[in-house]
Each structure stands twice: as C-alpha cells, then as structure tokens.
Amino acid sequence: MHYTNSPEETKNVALDLASKVKPGAILAFFGDLGTGKTTFIRYLAEHLSQVHPDSVSSPTFQYLNIYNGPITVYHFDLYRLKDSTDFIQMGFDDMLHAGGICCIEWAERIEDILPADAIRISITHANEGQRLIQI
C-alpha cells in the first residue's frame, strides 16, 4: 500500500513495479475516473518501452495503444467496453499472451477472464490531492 502526494511519488511507485515485472505480465488497473491510472501507465511505458512520456495517452476511443521498445507495452482502456465477450470478439485476448506487458485500465470489465496471476492495481483518491495505490 502506497500513499502518494505528487506525480513524482507516483512515478517512484510505478518505476519500482516496472523493475519487478517481466514480459508476459498482465497489470490490471482499477479506480474511478481521474485517479491516475493513465499517469501510472505513462511512467511504466516510459521505463519499459523507452517511449517519450508525452506519447503515452489513454486509448479511450480506440481501446488499445501499443508502445514498442525493449519491452512492448499494450495499453488498454476498457472504459467504453461492455464486458469480456466484447474484448474476446475484438481479438484483444490474444494480446494477453503476446509476450509484452499488458496494462489494462478499467480491468473490472474483463475480470472474469483475467488470469489468476494478473497483478491487480487499485488507485483511489485518499485525502485532498493524495492517492492510495494498492498492488
């Protein structure tokens, strides 16, 4: 459990996690709008794929952004997705086994098909300006 008070502190938590995950990992993000899921993923992708952080954005309207680099990061935003049936029909379940790191925002939409070993990350608002990150 981590309480963060700034983007820099959130970055430190993300980089710590990035140093521990290996290709094939699935990171399932849970949290309301505006809690910092995309920001957290931005720091992960910057470290793992060595992409410029400004190139990492929420793929809300296309569902998926792919950041190629030393480790490929598949960044899903499933906010507009109905359920896991839609995810599978779009062929996205193949990405869960593509060998990169899958970062899935709004993972509750597909919780029924997440592997047991998926790393679950919950980000919530704590006190004013503070985030609680549970991994």
Coordinates of N, CA and C in Angstrom, one line a residue:
M1 N 0.9 -1.2 0.0 CA 0.0 0.0 0.0 C 0.9 1.2 0.0
H2 N 0.6 2.1 -0.9 CA 1.4 3.4 -1.1 C 0.5 4.6 -1.1
Y3 N 0.8 5.6 -0.3 CA 0.1 6.9 -0.4 C 1.1 7.8 -1.1
T4 N 0.6 8.4 -2.2 CA 1.4 9.4 -2.9 C 0.8 10.8 -2.9
N5 N 1.6 11.8 -2.8 CA 1.2 13.1 -2.7 C 1.5 14.0 -3.9
S6 N 2.2 13.4 -4.9 CA 2.7 14.1 -6.1 C 2.9 13.2 -7.2
P7 N 2.9 13.7 -8.4 CA 3.3 12.9 -9.6 C 4.6 12.2 -9.4
E8 N 5.6 12.9 -8.8 CA 6.9 12.3 -8.6 C 6.8 11.0 -7.7
E9 N 6.1 11.1 -6.7 CA 5.9 9.9 -5.8 C 5.2 8.8 -6.5
T10 N 4.2 9.1 -7.3 CA 3.5 8.1 -8.1 C 4.5 7.5 -9.1
K11 N 5.3 8.3 -9.7 CA 6.4 7.8 -10.6 C 7.3 6.8 -9.9
N12 N 7.7 7.1 -8.7 CA 8.6 6.2 -8.0 C 7.9 4.8 -7.7
V13 N 6.6 4.8 -7.4 CA 5.9 3.6 -7.2 C 5.8 2.8 -8.6
A14 N 5.5 3.5 -9.6 CA 5.5 2.9 -11.0 C 6.8 2.3 -11.4
L15 N 7.9 3.0 -11.1 CA 9.2 2.6 -11.5 C 9.6 1.4 -10.7
D16 N 9.2 1.4 -9.4 CA 9.5 0.2 -8.6 C 8.8 -1.0 -9.2
L17 N 7.6 -0.9 -9.5 CA 6.9 -2.0 -10.1 C 7.5 -2.4 -11.5
A18 N 7.8 -1.4 -12.3 CA 8.4 -1.7 -13.6 C 9.7 -2.5 -13.5
S19 N 10.4 -2.3 -12.4 CA 11.7 -3.0 -12.2 C 11.5 -4.5 -11.8
K20 N 10.2 -4.8 -11.5 CA 9.9 -6.2 -11.0 C 9.2 -7.0 -12.0
V21 N 8.4 -6.4 -12.9 CA 7.6 -7.2 -13.8 C 8.4 -7.7 -15.0
K22 N 8.0 -8.8 -15.5 CA 8.7 -9.4 -16.6 C 7.7 -9.5 -17.8
P23 N 8.3 -9.6 -19.1 CA 7.4 -9.8 -20.2 C 6.4 -10.9 -20.0
G24 N 5.2 -10.7 -20.4 CA 4.1 -11.6 -20.2 C 3.2 -11.2 -19.0
A25 N 3.6 -10.2 -18.2 CA 2.8 -9.8 -17.1 C 1.6 -9.1 -17.5
I26 N 0.5 -9.2 -16.8 CA -0.7 -8.5 -17.0 C -1.0 -7.7 -15.8
L27 N -1.1 -6.3 -16.0 CA -1.3 -5.4 -14.9 C -2.7 -4.9 -15.1
A28 N -3.6 -5.2 -14.1 CA -5.0 -4.9 -14.2 C -5.2 -3.7 -13.3
F29 N -5.6 -2.6 -13.9 CA -5.8 -1.3 -13.1 C -7.3 -1.1 -12.8
F30 N -7.6 -0.8 -11.5 CA -8.9 -0.5 -11.1 C -8.9 0.9 -10.4
G31 N -10.0 1.7 -10.6 CA -10.1 3.0 -10.0 C -11.0 3.9 -10.8
D32 N -11.6 4.9 -10.1 CA -12.5 5.8 -10.7 C -11.8 6.7 -11.7
L33 N -12.6 7.4 -12.5 CA -12.1 8.5 -13.4 C -11.2 9.4 -12.6
G34 N -10.1 9.8 -13.2 CA -9.2 10.8 -12.6 C -8.4 10.4 -11.4
T35 N -8.2 9.1 -11.2 CA -7.4 8.7 -10.1 C -5.9 8.6 -10.4
G36 N -5.6 8.5 -11.7 CA -4.2 8.5 -12.1 C -3.7 7.2 -12.8
K37 N -4.7 6.4 -13.2 CA -4.3 5.1 -13.9 C -3.4 5.4 -15.1
T38 N -3.8 6.3 -16.0 CA -3.1 6.6 -17.2 C -1.7 7.2 -16.8
T39 N -1.7 8.0 -15.8 CA -0.4 8.6 -15.4 C 0.6 7.5 -14.9
F40 N 0.1 6.6 -14.2 CA 0.9 5.4 -13.7 C 1.4 4.6 -14.9
I41 N 0.5 4.3 -15.8 CA 0.9 3.6 -17.0 C 1.9 4.4 -17.8
R42 N 1.8 5.7 -17.9 CA 2.8 6.5 -18.6 C 4.2 6.3 -18.1
Y43 N 4.3 6.3 -16.8 CA 5.6 6.0 -16.2 C 6.1 4.6 -16.5
L44 N 5.3 3.7 -16.4 CA 5.7 2.3 -16.7 C 6.2 2.2 -18.2
A45 N 5.4 2.7 -19.1 CA 5.7 2.6 -20.5 C 7.0 3.4 -20.8
E46 N 7.2 4.5 -20.2 CA 8.4 5.3 -20.4 C 9.6 4.4 -20.0
H47 N 9.5 3.7 -18.9 CA 10.6 2.9 -18.4 C 10.8 1.6 -19.2
L48 N 9.7 0.9 -19.4 CA 9.8 -0.4 -20.1 C 10.0 -0.3 -21.6
S49 N 9.3 0.6 -22.3 CA 9.4 0.7 -23.7 C 10.4 1.8 -24.2
Q50 N 10.8 2.6 -23.2 CA 11.6 3.8 -23.5 C 11.0 4.8 -24.5
V51 N 9.7 4.9 -24.4 CA 9.0 5.9 -25.2 C 8.9 7.2 -24.5
H52 N 8.7 8.3 -25.2 CA 8.6 9.6 -24.6 C 7.3 9.6 -23.9
P53 N 7.3 10.1 -22.6 CA 6.0 10.1 -21.8 C 4.9 10.9 -22.5
D54 N 5.2 11.9 -23.3 CA 4.1 12.6 -24.0 C 3.4 11.8 -25.0
S55 N 4.0 10.7 -25.4 CA 3.4 9.8 -26.4 C 2.4 8.8 -25.8
V56 N 2.4 8.7 -24.5 CA 1.5 7.8 -23.8 C 0.2 8.5 -23.4
S57 N -0.9 8.1 -24.0 CA -2.2 8.7 -23.6 C -3.2 7.6 -23.5
S58 N -4.3 7.9 -22.9 CA -5.4 6.9 -22.7 C -6.0 6.6 -24.1
P59 N -6.1 5.3 -24.4 CA -6.7 4.9 -25.7 C -8.2 4.7 -25.6
T60 N -8.8 5.7 -24.9 CA -10.3 5.5 -24.7 C -11.1 5.3 -25.9
F61 N -10.8 5.9 -27.0 CA -11.6 5.8 -28.2 C -11.2 4.7 -29.1
Q62 N -10.0 4.2 -29.0 CA -9.6 3.0 -29.9 C -9.3 1.8 -29.0
Y63 N -9.4 1.9 -27.7 CA -9.2 0.8 -26.8 C -7.8 0.4 -26.5
L64 N -6.9 0.5 -27.5 CA -5.6 0.0 -27.3 C -4.5 0.9 -28.0
N65 N -3.5 1.2 -27.2 CA -2.2 1.8 -27.8 C -1.1 0.8 -27.5
I66 N -0.2 0.7 -28.5 CA 1.0 -0.2 -28.3 C 2.2 0.6 -28.4
Y67 N 3.0 0.4 -27.4 CA 4.3 1.2 -27.2 C 5.4 0.2 -27.4
N68 N 6.1 0.2 -28.6 CA 7.2 -0.7 -28.9 C 8.5 -0.2 -28.4
G69 N 9.3 -1.0 -27.9 CA 10.6 -0.7 -27.4 C 11.3 -2.0 -26.9
P70 N 12.2 -1.9 -26.0 CA 12.9 -3.1 -25.4 C 11.8 -4.1 -24.9
I71 N 10.8 -3.5 -24.3 CA 9.6 -4.4 -23.8 C 8.4 -3.7 -24.4
T72 N 7.6 -4.4 -25.1 CA 6.4 -3.8 -25.7 C 5.3 -3.7 -24.6
V73 N 4.7 -2.6 -24.5 CA 3.6 -2.3 -23.6 C 2.3 -2.2 -24.4
Y74 N 1.3 -3.0 -24.0 CA 0.0 -3.0 -24.6 C -0.9 -2.2 -23.6
H75 N -1.4 -1.1 -23.9 CA -2.1 -0.2 -23.0 C -3.6 -0.2 -23.4
F76 N -4.4 -0.9 -22.7 CA -5.8 -0.9 -22.9 C -6.6 0.1 -22.0
D77 N -7.6 0.7 -22.6 CA -8.6 1.5 -21.8 C -9.9 0.9 -22.1
L78 N -10.5 0.2 -21.2 CA -11.8 -0.5 -21.5 C -13.0 0.2 -21.0
Y79 N -12.9 1.5 -20.7 CA -14.0 2.3 -20.1 C -15.3 2.1 -21.0
R80 N -15.2 2.1 -22.3 CA -16.4 2.0 -23.1 C -16.8 0.6 -23.5
L81 N -16.0 -0.4 -23.0 CA -16.3 -1.8 -23.3 C -17.4 -2.3 -22.4
K82 N -18.2 -3.1 -23.0 CA -19.4 -3.7 -22.2 C -18.9 -4.8 -21.3
D83 N -18.2 -5.8 -21.8 CA -17.8 -6.9 -21.0 C -16.7 -7.7 -21.7
S84 N -16.3 -8.9 -21.1 CA -15.3 -9.7 -21.7 C -15.6 -10.3 -23.0
T85 N -16.9 -10.5 -23.2 CA -17.3 -11.0 -24.6 C -16.9 -10.1 -25.7
D86 N -17.1 -8.8 -25.5 CA -16.7 -7.8 -26.5 C -15.2 -7.8 -26.6
F87 N -14.4 -8.0 -25.5 CA -13.0 -8.0 -25.5 C -12.5 -9.2 -26.4
I88 N -13.1 -10.3 -26.2 CA -12.7 -11.5 -26.9 C -13.1 -11.4 -28.4
Q89 N -14.3 -10.9 -28.7 CA -14.7 -10.8 -30.1 C -13.8 -9.8 -30.9
M90 N -13.2 -8.8 -30.2 CA -12.3 -7.9 -30.9 C -10.9 -8.5 -31.0
G91 N -10.7 -9.7 -30.5 CA -9.4 -10.4 -30.6 C -8.4 -9.9 -29.6
F92 N -8.8 -9.1 -28.7 CA -7.8 -8.5 -27.7 C -7.2 -9.5 -26.8
D93 N -7.9 -10.6 -26.5 CA -7.4 -11.6 -25.6 C -6.1 -12.2 -26.1
D94 N -5.8 -12.1 -27.4 CA -4.5 -12.6 -27.9 C -3.4 -11.7 -27.3
M95 N -3.7 -10.5 -27.1 CA -2.6 -9.6 -26.5 C -2.2 -10.0 -25.1
L96 N -3.1 -10.7 -24.4 CA -2.8 -11.1 -23.1 C -1.6 -12.1 -23.0
H97 N -1.4 -12.7 -24.2 CA -0.3 -13.7 -24.3 C 0.7 -13.4 -25.4
A98 N 0.9 -12.1 -25.7 CA 1.7 -11.7 -26.8 C 3.2 -11.5 -26.3
G99 N 3.5 -11.6 -25.0 CA 4.9 -11.5 -24.6 C 5.3 -10.2 -24.1
G100 N 4.5 -9.2 -24.2 CA 4.8 -7.9 -23.7 C 4.2 -7.7 -22.3
I101 N 4.1 -6.5 -21.9 CA 3.4 -6.1 -20.7 C 2.0 -5.6 -21.0
C102 N 1.0 -6.2 -20.5 CA -0.4 -5.7 -20.7 C -0.8 -4.8 -19.5
C103 N -1.2 -3.6 -19.8 CA -1.7 -2.7 -18.8 C -3.1 -2.4 -19.2
I104 N -4.0 -2.8 -18.3 CA -5.5 -2.7 -18.6 C -6.2 -1.8 -17.7
E105 N -6.6 -0.6 -18.2 CA -7.4 0.3 -17.4 C -8.9 -0.2 -17.4
W106 N -9.6 0.0 -16.4 CA -11.0 -0.5 -16.2 C -11.0 -2.0 -16.4
A107 N -10.1 -2.7 -15.7 CA -10.0 -4.1 -15.8 C -11.2 -4.9 -15.3
E108 N -12.0 -4.2 -14.5 CA -13.2 -4.8 -13.9 C -14.2 -5.3 -15.1
R109 N -14.0 -4.6 -16.3 CA -14.9 -5.0 -17.4 C -14.6 -6.5 -17.9
I110 N -13.3 -6.9 -17.6 CA -13.0 -8.3 -18.1 C -12.4 -9.1 -16.9
E111 N -12.8 -8.8 -15.7 CA -12.3 -9.5 -14.5 C -12.5 -11.0 -14.7
D112 N -13.6 -11.4 -15.3 CA -13.9 -12.9 -15.4 C -12.9 -13.6 -16.2
I113 N -12.1 -13.0 -17.1 CA -11.2 -13.7 -17.9 C -9.7 -13.3 -17.5
L114 N -9.5 -12.5 -16.5 CA -8.2 -12.2 -16.1 C -7.5 -13.4 -15.5
P115 N -6.3 -13.7 -15.8 CA -5.6 -14.8 -15.2 C -5.4 -14.6 -13.7
A116 N -5.3 -15.7 -13.0 CA -5.2 -15.6 -11.5 C -3.9 -14.8 -11.2
D117 N -2.9 -14.9 -12.0 CA -1.6 -14.3 -11.7 C -1.5 -12.8 -12.2
A118 N -2.6 -12.3 -12.7 CA -2.6 -10.8 -13.1 C -2.3 -10.0 -11.8
I119 N -1.5 -9.0 -12.0 CA -1.2 -8.1 -10.9 C -2.3 -7.0 -10.9
R120 N -3.0 -7.0 -9.8 CA -4.1 -6.0 -9.6 C -3.6 -4.8 -8.9
I121 N -3.9 -3.6 -9.5 CA -3.5 -2.3 -9.0 C -4.7 -1.5 -8.9
S122 N -5.0 -1.1 -7.7 CA -6.1 -0.2 -7.4 C -5.6 1.2 -7.0
I123 N -6.1 2.2 -7.7 CA -5.7 3.6 -7.4 C -7.0 4.4 -7.0
T124 N -6.9 4.9 -5.9 CA -8.1 5.7 -5.4 C -7.7 7.0 -4.8
H125 N -8.6 7.9 -4.7 CA -8.3 9.2 -4.1 C -8.4 9.0 -2.6
A126 N -7.4 9.5 -1.9 CA -7.4 9.4 -0.4 C -7.8 10.7 0.1
N127 N -6.8 11.4 0.7 CA -7.1 12.8 1.2 C -6.9 13.8 0.0
E128 N -7.1 15.0 0.3 CA -7.0 16.0 -0.8 C -5.7 16.0 -1.5
G129 N -5.7 15.7 -2.8 CA -4.5 15.6 -3.6 C -3.7 14.3 -3.4
Q130 N -4.1 13.4 -2.5 CA -3.4 12.2 -2.2 C -4.0 11.0 -2.9
R131 N -3.2 10.1 -3.3 CA -3.7 8.9 -3.9 C -3.2 7.7 -3.1
L132 N -4.1 6.7 -3.1 CA -3.8 5.4 -2.4 C -3.6 4.4 -3.6
I133 N -2.4 3.8 -3.6 CA -2.1 2.8 -4.7 C -1.9 1.5 -4.0
Q134 N -2.7 0.5 -4.3 CA -2.6 -0.8 -3.7 C -2.3 -1.8 -4.8
I135 N -1.2 -2.5 -4.6 CA -0.7 -3.5 -5.6 C -0.8 -4.9 -5.0

